[in-house]
Tab-separated table of C-alpha atoms in Angstrom:
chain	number	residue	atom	x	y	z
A	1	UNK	CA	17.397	-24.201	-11.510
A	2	UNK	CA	17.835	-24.028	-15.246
A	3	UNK	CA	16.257	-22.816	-17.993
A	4	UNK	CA	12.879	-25.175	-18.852
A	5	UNK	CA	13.585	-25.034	-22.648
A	6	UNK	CA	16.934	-26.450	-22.295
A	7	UNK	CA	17.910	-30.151	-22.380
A	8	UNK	CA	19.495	-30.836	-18.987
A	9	UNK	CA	16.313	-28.939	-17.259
A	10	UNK	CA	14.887	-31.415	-14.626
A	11	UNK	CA	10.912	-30.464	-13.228
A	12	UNK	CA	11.640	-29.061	-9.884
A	13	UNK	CA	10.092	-30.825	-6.758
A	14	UNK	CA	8.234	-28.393	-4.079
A	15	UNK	CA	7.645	-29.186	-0.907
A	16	UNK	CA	4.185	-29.173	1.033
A	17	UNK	CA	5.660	-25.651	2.244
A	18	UNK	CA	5.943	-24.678	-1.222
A	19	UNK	CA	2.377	-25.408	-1.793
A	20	UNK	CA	1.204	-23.832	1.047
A	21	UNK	CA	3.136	-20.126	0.281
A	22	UNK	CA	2.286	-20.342	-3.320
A	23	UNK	CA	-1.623	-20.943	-2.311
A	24	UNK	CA	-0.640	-18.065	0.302
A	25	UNK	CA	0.741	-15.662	-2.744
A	26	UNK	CA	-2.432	-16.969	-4.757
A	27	UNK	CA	-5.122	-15.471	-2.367
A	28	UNK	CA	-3.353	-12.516	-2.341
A	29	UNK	CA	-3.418	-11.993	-6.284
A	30	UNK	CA	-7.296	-12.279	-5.663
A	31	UNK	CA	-7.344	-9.339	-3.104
A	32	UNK	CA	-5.586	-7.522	-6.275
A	33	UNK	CA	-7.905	-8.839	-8.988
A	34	UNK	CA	-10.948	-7.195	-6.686
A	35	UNK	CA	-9.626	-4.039	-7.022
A	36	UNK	CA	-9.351	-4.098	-10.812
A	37	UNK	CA	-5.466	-4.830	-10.917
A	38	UNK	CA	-4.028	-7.619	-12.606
A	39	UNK	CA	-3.767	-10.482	-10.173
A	40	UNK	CA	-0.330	-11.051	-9.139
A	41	UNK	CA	0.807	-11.904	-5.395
A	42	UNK	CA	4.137	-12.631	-3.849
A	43	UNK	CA	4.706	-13.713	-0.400
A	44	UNK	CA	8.262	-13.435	0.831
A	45	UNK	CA	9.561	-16.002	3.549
A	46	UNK	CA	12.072	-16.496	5.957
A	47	UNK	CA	12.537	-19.197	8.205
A	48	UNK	CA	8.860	-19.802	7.981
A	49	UNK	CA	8.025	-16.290	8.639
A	50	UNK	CA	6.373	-14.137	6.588
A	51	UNK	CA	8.396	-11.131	6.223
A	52	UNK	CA	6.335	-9.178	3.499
A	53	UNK	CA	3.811	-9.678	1.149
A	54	UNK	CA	1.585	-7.509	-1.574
A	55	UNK	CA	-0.185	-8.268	-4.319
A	56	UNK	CA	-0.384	-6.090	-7.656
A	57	UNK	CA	-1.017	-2.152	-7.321
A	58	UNK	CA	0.330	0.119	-10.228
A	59	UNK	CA	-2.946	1.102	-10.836
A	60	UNK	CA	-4.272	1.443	-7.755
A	61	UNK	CA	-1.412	3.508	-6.523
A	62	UNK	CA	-0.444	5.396	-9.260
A	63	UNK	CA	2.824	3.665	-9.063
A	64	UNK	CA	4.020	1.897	-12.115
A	65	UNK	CA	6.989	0.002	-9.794
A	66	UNK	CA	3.941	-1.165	-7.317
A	67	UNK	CA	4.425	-4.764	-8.203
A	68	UNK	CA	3.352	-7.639	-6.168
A	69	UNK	CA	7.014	-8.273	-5.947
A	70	UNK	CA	8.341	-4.842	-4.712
A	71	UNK	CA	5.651	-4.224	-2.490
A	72	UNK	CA	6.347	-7.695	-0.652
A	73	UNK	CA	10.368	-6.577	-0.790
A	74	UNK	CA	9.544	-3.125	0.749
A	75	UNK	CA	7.984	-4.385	3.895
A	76	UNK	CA	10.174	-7.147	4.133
A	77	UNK	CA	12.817	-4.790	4.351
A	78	UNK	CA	10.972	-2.721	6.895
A	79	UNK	CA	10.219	-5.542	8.844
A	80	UNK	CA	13.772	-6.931	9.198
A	81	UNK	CA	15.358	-3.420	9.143
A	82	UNK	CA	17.361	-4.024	6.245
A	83	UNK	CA	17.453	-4.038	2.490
A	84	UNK	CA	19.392	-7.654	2.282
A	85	UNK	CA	16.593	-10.453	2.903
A	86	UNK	CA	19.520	-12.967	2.929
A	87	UNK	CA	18.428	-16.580	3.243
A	88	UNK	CA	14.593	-15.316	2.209
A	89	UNK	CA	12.642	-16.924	-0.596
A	90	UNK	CA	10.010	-14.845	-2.183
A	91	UNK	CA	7.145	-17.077	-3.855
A	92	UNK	CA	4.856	-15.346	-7.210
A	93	UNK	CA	1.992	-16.356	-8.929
A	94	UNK	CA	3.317	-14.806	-12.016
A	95	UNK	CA	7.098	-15.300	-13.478
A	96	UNK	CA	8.696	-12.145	-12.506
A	97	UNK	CA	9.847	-9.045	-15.485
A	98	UNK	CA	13.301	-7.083	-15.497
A	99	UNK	CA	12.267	-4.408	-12.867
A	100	UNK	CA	11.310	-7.287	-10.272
A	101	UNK	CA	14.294	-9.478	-11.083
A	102	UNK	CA	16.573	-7.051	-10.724
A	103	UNK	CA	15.348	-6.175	-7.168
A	104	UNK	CA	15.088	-9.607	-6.210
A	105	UNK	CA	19.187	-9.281	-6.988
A	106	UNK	CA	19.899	-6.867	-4.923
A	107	UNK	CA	17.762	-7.816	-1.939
A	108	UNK	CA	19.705	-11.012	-2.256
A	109	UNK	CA	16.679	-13.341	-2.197
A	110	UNK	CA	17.803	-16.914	-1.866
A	111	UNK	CA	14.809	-18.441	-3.603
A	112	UNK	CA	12.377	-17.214	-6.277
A	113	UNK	CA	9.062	-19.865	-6.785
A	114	UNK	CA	6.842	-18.520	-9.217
A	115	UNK	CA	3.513	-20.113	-10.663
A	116	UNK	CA	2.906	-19.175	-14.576
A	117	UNK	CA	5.370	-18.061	-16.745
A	118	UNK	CA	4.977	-14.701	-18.526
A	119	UNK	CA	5.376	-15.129	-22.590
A	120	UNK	CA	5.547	-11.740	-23.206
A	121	UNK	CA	7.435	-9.610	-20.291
A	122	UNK	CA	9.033	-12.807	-18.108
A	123	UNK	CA	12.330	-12.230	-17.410
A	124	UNK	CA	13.176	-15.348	-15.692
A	125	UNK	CA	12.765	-17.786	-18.555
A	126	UNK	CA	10.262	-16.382	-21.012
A	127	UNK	CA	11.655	-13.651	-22.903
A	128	UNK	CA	15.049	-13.131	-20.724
A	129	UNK	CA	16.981	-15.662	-18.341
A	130	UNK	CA	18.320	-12.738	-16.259
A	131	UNK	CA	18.942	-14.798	-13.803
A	132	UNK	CA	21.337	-17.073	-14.995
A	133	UNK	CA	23.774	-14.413	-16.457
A	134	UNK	CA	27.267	-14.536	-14.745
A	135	UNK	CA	27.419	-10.580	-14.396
A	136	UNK	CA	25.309	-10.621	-11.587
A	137	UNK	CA	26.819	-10.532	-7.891
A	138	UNK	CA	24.240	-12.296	-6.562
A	139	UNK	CA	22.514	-15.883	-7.583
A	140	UNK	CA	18.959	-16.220	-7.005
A	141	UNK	CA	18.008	-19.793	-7.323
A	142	UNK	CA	14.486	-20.274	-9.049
A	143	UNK	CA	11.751	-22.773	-10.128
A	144	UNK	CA	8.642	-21.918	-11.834
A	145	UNK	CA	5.235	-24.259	-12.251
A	146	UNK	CA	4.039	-24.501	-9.179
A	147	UNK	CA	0.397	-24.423	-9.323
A	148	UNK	CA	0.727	-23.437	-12.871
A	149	UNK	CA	-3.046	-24.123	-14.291
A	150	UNK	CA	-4.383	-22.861	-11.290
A	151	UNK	CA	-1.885	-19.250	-11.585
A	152	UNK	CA	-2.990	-19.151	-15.554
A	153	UNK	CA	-6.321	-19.674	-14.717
A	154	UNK	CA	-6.825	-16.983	-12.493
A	155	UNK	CA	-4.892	-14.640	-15.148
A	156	UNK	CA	-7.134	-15.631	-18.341
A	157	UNK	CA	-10.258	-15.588	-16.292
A	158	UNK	CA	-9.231	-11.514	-15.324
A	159	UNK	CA	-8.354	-10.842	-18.812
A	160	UNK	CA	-11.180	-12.156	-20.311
A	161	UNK	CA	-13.658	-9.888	-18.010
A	162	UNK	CA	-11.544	-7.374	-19.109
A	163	UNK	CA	-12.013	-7.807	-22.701
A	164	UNK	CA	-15.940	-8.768	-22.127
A	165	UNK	CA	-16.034	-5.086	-19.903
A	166	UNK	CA	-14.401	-3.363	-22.597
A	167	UNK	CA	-16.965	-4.474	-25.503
A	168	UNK	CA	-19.887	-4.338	-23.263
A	169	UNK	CA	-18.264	-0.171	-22.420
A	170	UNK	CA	-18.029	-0.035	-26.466
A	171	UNK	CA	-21.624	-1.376	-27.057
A	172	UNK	CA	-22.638	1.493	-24.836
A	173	UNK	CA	-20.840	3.939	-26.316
A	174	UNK	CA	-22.108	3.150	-29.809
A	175	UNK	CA	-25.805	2.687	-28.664
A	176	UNK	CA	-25.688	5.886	-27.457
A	177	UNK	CA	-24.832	7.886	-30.459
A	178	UNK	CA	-28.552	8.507	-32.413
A	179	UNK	CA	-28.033	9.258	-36.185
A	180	UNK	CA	-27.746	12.946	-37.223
A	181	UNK	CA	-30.629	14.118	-39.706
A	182	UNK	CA	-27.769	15.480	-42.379
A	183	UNK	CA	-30.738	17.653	-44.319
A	184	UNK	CA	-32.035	15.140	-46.535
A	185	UNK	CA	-35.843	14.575	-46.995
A	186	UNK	CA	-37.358	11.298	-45.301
């Protein structure tokens, strides 16, 4: 597909099967959210197989590459025995960044469907189009928008507990510090 800020960009049509694996990839991004990590899931595909699957765990792991992405690409290559997933199509809930799009390259993933774009780290069609430079030896075809309100909903709703935890944690903090008599008469 093209870029969707350019002029000959048509809407991309997705199948019933496209709903169903993106609705797959979005209950997974929940299992993430529940442990505290930022809800992101990716379901890869083959035939109508699942081949892998994972859902955000950087923090969780300790693993800053432990992207919903790469975990699903690990244990699809486990599960087929090899690192090529030729003919696979991995579906995300959130528009992939450089260190995901660059391993969906060089798994050779056929198809990349992702939900929500990402303004500030996407590297599909937000901040880079990665995947439609030339120098590549591999093209991965990709649409974004599928189930898009429901994908940014799920994000805002997460970041917004996130900023509500971190005020209430604040609060706390400052509630708990009793002024200092500094020696003057009262």
């Amino acid at each position: 597909m093209n870029n969707p800020d350019s002029a000959e960009y048509a809407a991309p049509v997705f199948s019933e099967q496209d709903k169903q694996w993106m609705e797959y990839a979005f209950q997974l991004a929940a299992q993430g959210k529940e442990l505290g990590e930022v809800p992101v899931g990716a379901v890869i595909v083959r035939d109508g197989k699942v081949l892998g699957e994972g859902f955000n765990q950087p923090i969780t792991r300790h693993d800053p590459t432990a992207h919903a992405e790469i975990i699903a690409l690990r244990q699809a290559a486990q599960q087929v025995q090899n690192y090529r997933l030729v003919g696979a199509s991995i579906y995300v809930t959130l528009e992939p960044c450089t260190m995901c799009v660059g391993a969906l390259v060089h798994a050779r993933i056929a198809r990349l469907v992702f939900g929500t774009t990402e303004p500030k780290a996407g590297a599909v069609v937000s901040k880079s189009q990665l995947l439609d430079n030339d120098y590549f030896n591999h093209r991965v075809s990709y649409a974004g928008g599928l189930m898009v309100s429901e994908c940014q909903h799920q994000l805002s709703q997460f970041f917004a507990a996130r900023r509500e935890q971190k005020r209430q944690e604040k609060w706390e903090r400052q509630s708990q510090v009793t002024p200092t008599n500094n020696g003057g008469d009262e």
